[in-house]
Amino acid sequence: MKIIVVSHGSFAKGLLESAQMIIGKQENVVAFGLYPTDSTHTLRNLLEEEMKNSEDKEEFLFLTDLFHGSPFNVVVSLMKDYPIYHITGINLPLFIEIMNKRTLLKGEELCAEIMKSAKDSISDVKNYLKEVM
Amino acid sequence: MKIIVVSHGSFAKGLLESAQMIIGKQENVVAFGLYPTDSTHTLRNLLEEEMKNSEDKEEFLFLTDLFHGSPFNVVVSLMKDYPIYHITGINLPLFIEIMNKRTLLKGEELCAEIMKSAKDSISDVKNYLKEVM
């Protein structure tokens, strides 16, 4: 499964860089950033091209930064034309889980797994330490 | 309240840059990245210095990328010596919510609010669209 991360600015590239520092270089994953001078139309074309240049019959999981942001809206517009998966609000623990599980699971199962992990991927550490100590 | 984002690599800086593209330039927030050649000892000193150079009696909320990662562990080691708040697994929607609410709420209330929003900050968009359409 190919992973395409899309965000405002450098969040997507930072996410990918930081993940690769932890789990090593990953194949079949790309990051796109939308900057203030970029048009959403150009971004849509770039994402479409990225899919067209990928292997036949490959599944695509798009990860975006923010519900209702412009990158999110561009990916939603692609969902009308392509059978792609899309998780928004991505963070580093879930991204790493996706990288680790994407060869084992099909898109629908992978998204379901990730949503099961979503809540626990974010912790209030002060409260956590109170509970365990 | 001062916000200090700490991550492996450029994730923290990307998060801050992307948020500022959406909600404008923010004051009293900094981002630190730990790179493969950096020591956690140096990072700890930098974070301690950042707090010491801040206003007296200010509250600090640290945001880290990943539970049990090195940046997380450095911040946990600081929690033994300072009364700081710490949320890990940060994503863009929660970061923006923190930026918007940090002048209205004290640390404990802010962390509780953020944890309430945590689950809904991440969505499987394909499922979401099925439900609303």
Coordinates of C-alpha atoms in Angstrom, one line a residue:
Chain A
M1 CA 0.0 0.0 0.0
K2 CA 1.3 3.4 -1.0
I3 CA 1.1 6.1 1.7
I4 CA 0.8 9.8 0.6
V5 CA 1.0 12.4 3.4
V6 CA -0.4 15.8 2.6
S7 CA -0.3 18.9 4.8
H8 CA 0.0 22.6 5.1
G9 CA 3.7 23.6 5.0
S10 CA 6.4 21.2 6.2
F11 CA 4.4 19.1 8.7
A12 CA 4.1 16.1 6.3
K13 CA 7.8 16.1 5.4
G14 CA 8.7 16.5 9.1
L15 CA 6.5 13.6 10.0
L16 CA 8.1 11.4 7.4
E17 CA 11.7 12.5 8.3
S18 CA 11.1 11.9 12.0
A19 CA 9.5 8.5 11.5
Q20 CA 12.4 7.4 9.3
M21 CA 14.9 8.4 12.1
I22 CA 13.1 5.9 14.3
I23 CA 12.1 3.0 12.0
G24 CA 14.6 3.5 9.1
K25 CA 14.2 4.5 5.5
Q26 CA 10.7 3.6 4.1
E27 CA 9.7 2.8 0.6
N28 CA 6.5 3.7 -1.2
V29 CA 5.7 6.7 0.9
V30 CA 5.8 10.4 -0.2
A31 CA 5.0 13.7 1.5
F32 CA 3.5 16.8 0.0
G33 CA 3.2 20.3 1.5
L34 CA 0.8 23.1 0.5
Y35 CA 2.5 26.5 0.9
P36 CA 0.8 29.9 0.8
T37 CA 1.8 30.6 -2.8
D38 CA 0.6 27.1 -4.0
S39 CA -2.8 26.6 -5.5
T40 CA -5.0 23.7 -4.4
H41 CA -5.6 22.9 -8.1
T42 CA -1.8 22.3 -8.6
L43 CA -1.7 20.1 -5.5
R44 CA -4.6 18.1 -6.7
N45 CA -2.8 17.5 -10.0
L46 CA 0.4 16.5 -8.3
L47 CA -1.4 14.0 -6.2
E48 CA -3.2 12.6 -9.2
E49 CA 0.1 12.3 -11.0
E50 CA 1.6 10.5 -8.0
M51 CA -1.1 7.9 -8.2
K52 CA -0.9 7.5 -11.9
N53 CA 2.8 6.9 -11.7
S54 CA 2.4 4.2 -9.1
E55 CA 2.0 0.4 -9.6
D56 CA -1.2 -0.9 -11.1
K57 CA -3.9 -1.9 -8.7
E58 CA -2.0 -0.6 -5.7
E59 CA -4.0 0.7 -2.7
F60 CA -3.5 4.3 -1.6
L61 CA -3.8 5.6 1.9
F62 CA -3.7 9.4 2.2
L63 CA -2.8 11.0 5.5
T64 CA -3.7 14.7 6.1
D65 CA -2.9 17.1 8.9
L66 CA -6.3 18.7 9.7
F67 CA -10.0 18.1 9.2
H68 CA -11.4 20.8 6.8
G69 CA -8.0 22.2 6.0
S70 CA -7.1 22.8 2.3
P71 CA -5.0 19.7 2.0
F72 CA -7.8 17.7 3.5
N73 CA -10.3 19.2 1.1
V74 CA -8.1 18.4 -1.9
V75 CA -7.9 14.7 -0.8
V76 CA -11.6 14.6 -0.2
S77 CA -12.1 15.9 -3.8
L78 CA -9.9 13.0 -5.0
M79 CA -12.0 10.5 -3.0
K80 CA -14.9 11.2 -5.4
D81 CA -12.8 9.9 -8.3
Y82 CA -10.6 7.3 -6.8
P83 CA -11.1 4.4 -4.3
I84 CA -8.6 5.8 -1.8
Y85 CA -8.3 5.6 1.9
H86 CA -7.9 8.8 4.0
I87 CA -7.1 9.3 7.7
T88 CA -6.8 12.9 9.0
G89 CA -5.3 14.3 12.1
I90 CA -2.2 12.1 11.7
N91 CA 0.4 11.9 14.4
L92 CA 3.8 10.2 14.7
P93 CA 2.7 7.0 16.7
L94 CA -0.1 6.3 14.2
F95 CA 2.1 7.0 11.2
I96 CA 4.7 4.5 12.5
E97 CA 1.9 1.9 13.1
I98 CA 0.7 2.4 9.5
M99 CA 4.2 1.9 8.2
N100 CA 4.6 -1.3 10.3
K101 CA 1.2 -2.8 9.4
R102 CA 0.6 -1.7 5.8
T103 CA 2.1 -4.9 4.2
L104 CA 0.0 -7.1 6.5
L105 CA -3.4 -5.5 6.1
K106 CA -5.7 -4.3 3.3
G107 CA -6.7 -0.6 3.4
E108 CA -10.0 -1.1 5.2
E109 CA -8.6 -3.3 7.9
L110 CA -5.6 -1.0 8.3
C111 CA -7.8 2.1 8.8
A112 CA -9.9 0.2 11.3
E113 CA -6.8 -0.8 13.3
I114 CA -5.5 2.7 13.2
M115 CA -8.8 4.2 14.5
K116 CA -8.7 1.6 17.3
S117 CA -5.2 2.9 18.3
A118 CA -6.1 6.6 17.8
K119 CA -7.2 7.5 21.3
D120 CA -4.3 5.8 23.0
S121 CA -1.8 7.4 20.7
I122 CA -2.2 10.7 22.6
S123 CA -1.5 10.9 26.4
D124 CA -1.5 13.4 29.2
V125 CA 1.8 12.2 30.6
K126 CA 1.3 13.9 34.0
N127 CA -1.9 11.9 34.6
Y128 CA -0.3 8.8 33.2
L129 CA 2.6 9.0 35.6
K130 CA 0.3 9.6 38.5
E131 CA -1.6 6.4 37.7
V132 CA 1.4 4.1 37.2
M133 CA 3.6 5.4 40.1
Chain B
M1 CA 1.5 29.5 29.1
K2 CA 4.6 28.7 27.2
I3 CA 4.5 25.8 24.7
I4 CA 7.6 23.8 24.0
V5 CA 7.4 21.2 21.2
V6 CA 10.1 18.5 21.2
S7 CA 10.5 15.7 18.6
H8 CA 12.8 13.5 16.7
G9 CA 14.1 15.4 13.6
S10 CA 12.0 18.2 12.1
F11 CA 8.5 17.1 13.1
A12 CA 8.2 19.7 15.9
K13 CA 9.4 22.5 13.6
G14 CA 7.0 21.4 10.8
L15 CA 4.1 21.2 13.2
L16 CA 4.7 24.8 14.3
E17 CA 5.3 26.1 10.8
S18 CA 2.1 24.5 9.5
A19 CA 0.0 25.7 12.4
Q20 CA 1.3 29.3 11.9
M21 CA 0.3 29.1 8.2
I22 CA -3.2 28.5 9.4
I23 CA -3.6 30.6 12.6
G24 CA -0.8 33.2 12.0
K25 CA 2.4 33.8 13.9
Q26 CA 2.3 32.7 17.5
E27 CA 4.3 34.1 20.5
N28 CA 5.7 32.1 23.4
V29 CA 6.1 28.8 21.6
V30 CA 9.3 27.1 20.5
A31 CA 10.2 23.8 18.7
F32 CA 13.2 21.6 19.3
G33 CA 14.4 18.6 17.2
L34 CA 16.6 15.8 18.3
Y35 CA 18.8 14.6 15.4
P36 CA 20.9 11.4 15.2
T37 CA 24.1 13.3 16.1
D38 CA 22.6 15.1 19.1
S39 CA 22.8 13.8 22.6
T40 CA 19.8 13.6 24.9
H41 CA 21.9 15.3 27.6
T42 CA 22.4 18.4 25.4
L43 CA 18.7 18.4 24.6
R44 CA 17.8 18.3 28.3
N45 CA 20.1 21.3 28.9
L46 CA 18.6 23.3 26.0
L47 CA 15.1 22.7 27.4
E48 CA 16.1 23.6 30.9
E49 CA 17.8 26.8 29.6
E50 CA 14.6 27.6 27.6
M51 CA 12.6 27.4 30.8
K52 CA 15.1 29.4 32.8
N53 CA 15.1 32.2 30.2
S54 CA 11.3 32.4 30.4
E55 CA 9.1 34.7 32.5
D56 CA 8.9 34.0 36.2
K57 CA 6.0 31.8 37.4
E58 CA 5.0 31.0 33.8
E59 CA 3.4 27.6 33.2
F60 CA 5.0 25.2 30.7
L61 CA 3.3 22.7 28.5
F62 CA 5.7 20.3 26.6
L63 CA 4.4 18.5 23.6
T64 CA 6.3 15.5 22.3
D65 CA 6.0 13.3 19.2
L66 CA 6.0 9.7 20.6
F67 CA 5.4 7.9 23.8
H68 CA 8.8 6.3 25.0
G69 CA 10.8 8.1 22.3
S70 CA 14.0 9.9 23.3
P71 CA 12.5 13.4 23.3
F72 CA 9.6 12.0 25.4
N73 CA 12.1 10.5 27.9
V74 CA 14.0 13.7 28.1
V75 CA 10.8 15.6 29.0
V76 CA 9.8 13.0 31.5
S77 CA 13.2 13.4 33.2
L78 CA 12.4 17.2 33.4
M79 CA 9.0 16.4 35.0
K80 CA 10.9 15.1 38.1
D81 CA 12.4 18.5 38.7
Y82 CA 9.8 20.9 37.3
P83 CA 6.0 21.2 37.6
I84 CA 5.5 21.0 33.9
Y85 CA 2.7 19.7 31.8
H86 CA 3.3 17.2 29.0
I87 CA 1.1 15.8 26.2
T88 CA 2.6 13.2 23.9
G89 CA 1.4 12.1 20.4
I90 CA 0.6 15.6 19.4
N91 CA -1.1 16.3 16.0
L92 CA -2.0 19.5 14.2
P93 CA -5.7 19.8 15.3
L94 CA -4.8 19.5 19.0
F95 CA -1.8 21.8 18.6
I96 CA -4.1 24.5 17.2
E97 CA -6.6 24.0 19.9
I98 CA -3.8 24.4 22.5
M99 CA -2.7 27.6 20.8
N100 CA -6.3 28.9 20.9
K101 CA -7.1 28.0 24.5
R102 CA -3.8 28.5 26.3
T103 CA -4.6 32.0 27.4
L104 CA -8.0 31.1 28.7
L105 CA -7.2 27.9 30.7
K106 CA -4.6 26.9 33.3
G107 CA -2.3 23.9 32.5
E108 CA -4.4 21.2 34.2
E109 CA -7.7 22.4 32.6
L110 CA -6.1 22.8 29.2
C111 CA -4.6 19.3 29.3
A112 CA -8.0 17.9 30.3
E113 CA -9.7 19.8 27.5
I114 CA -7.2 18.5 25.0
M115 CA -7.6 14.9 26.1
K116 CA -11.3 15.3 25.6
S117 CA -10.7 16.4 22.0
A118 CA -8.0 13.8 21.4
K119 CA -10.1 11.0 19.9
D120 CA -12.1 13.2 17.6
S121 CA -9.0 14.9 16.3
I122 CA -8.3 11.8 14.2
S123 CA -10.8 10.5 11.7
D124 CA -11.2 7.8 9.1
V125 CA -12.6 10.1 6.4
K126 CA -14.0 7.3 4.2
N127 CA -16.2 6.1 7.1
Y128 CA -17.0 9.7 8.1
L129 CA -18.3 10.5 4.6
K130 CA -20.3 7.3 4.5
E131 CA -22.1 8.4 7.7
V132 CA -22.8 11.9 6.6
M133 CA -23.8 11.3 3.0

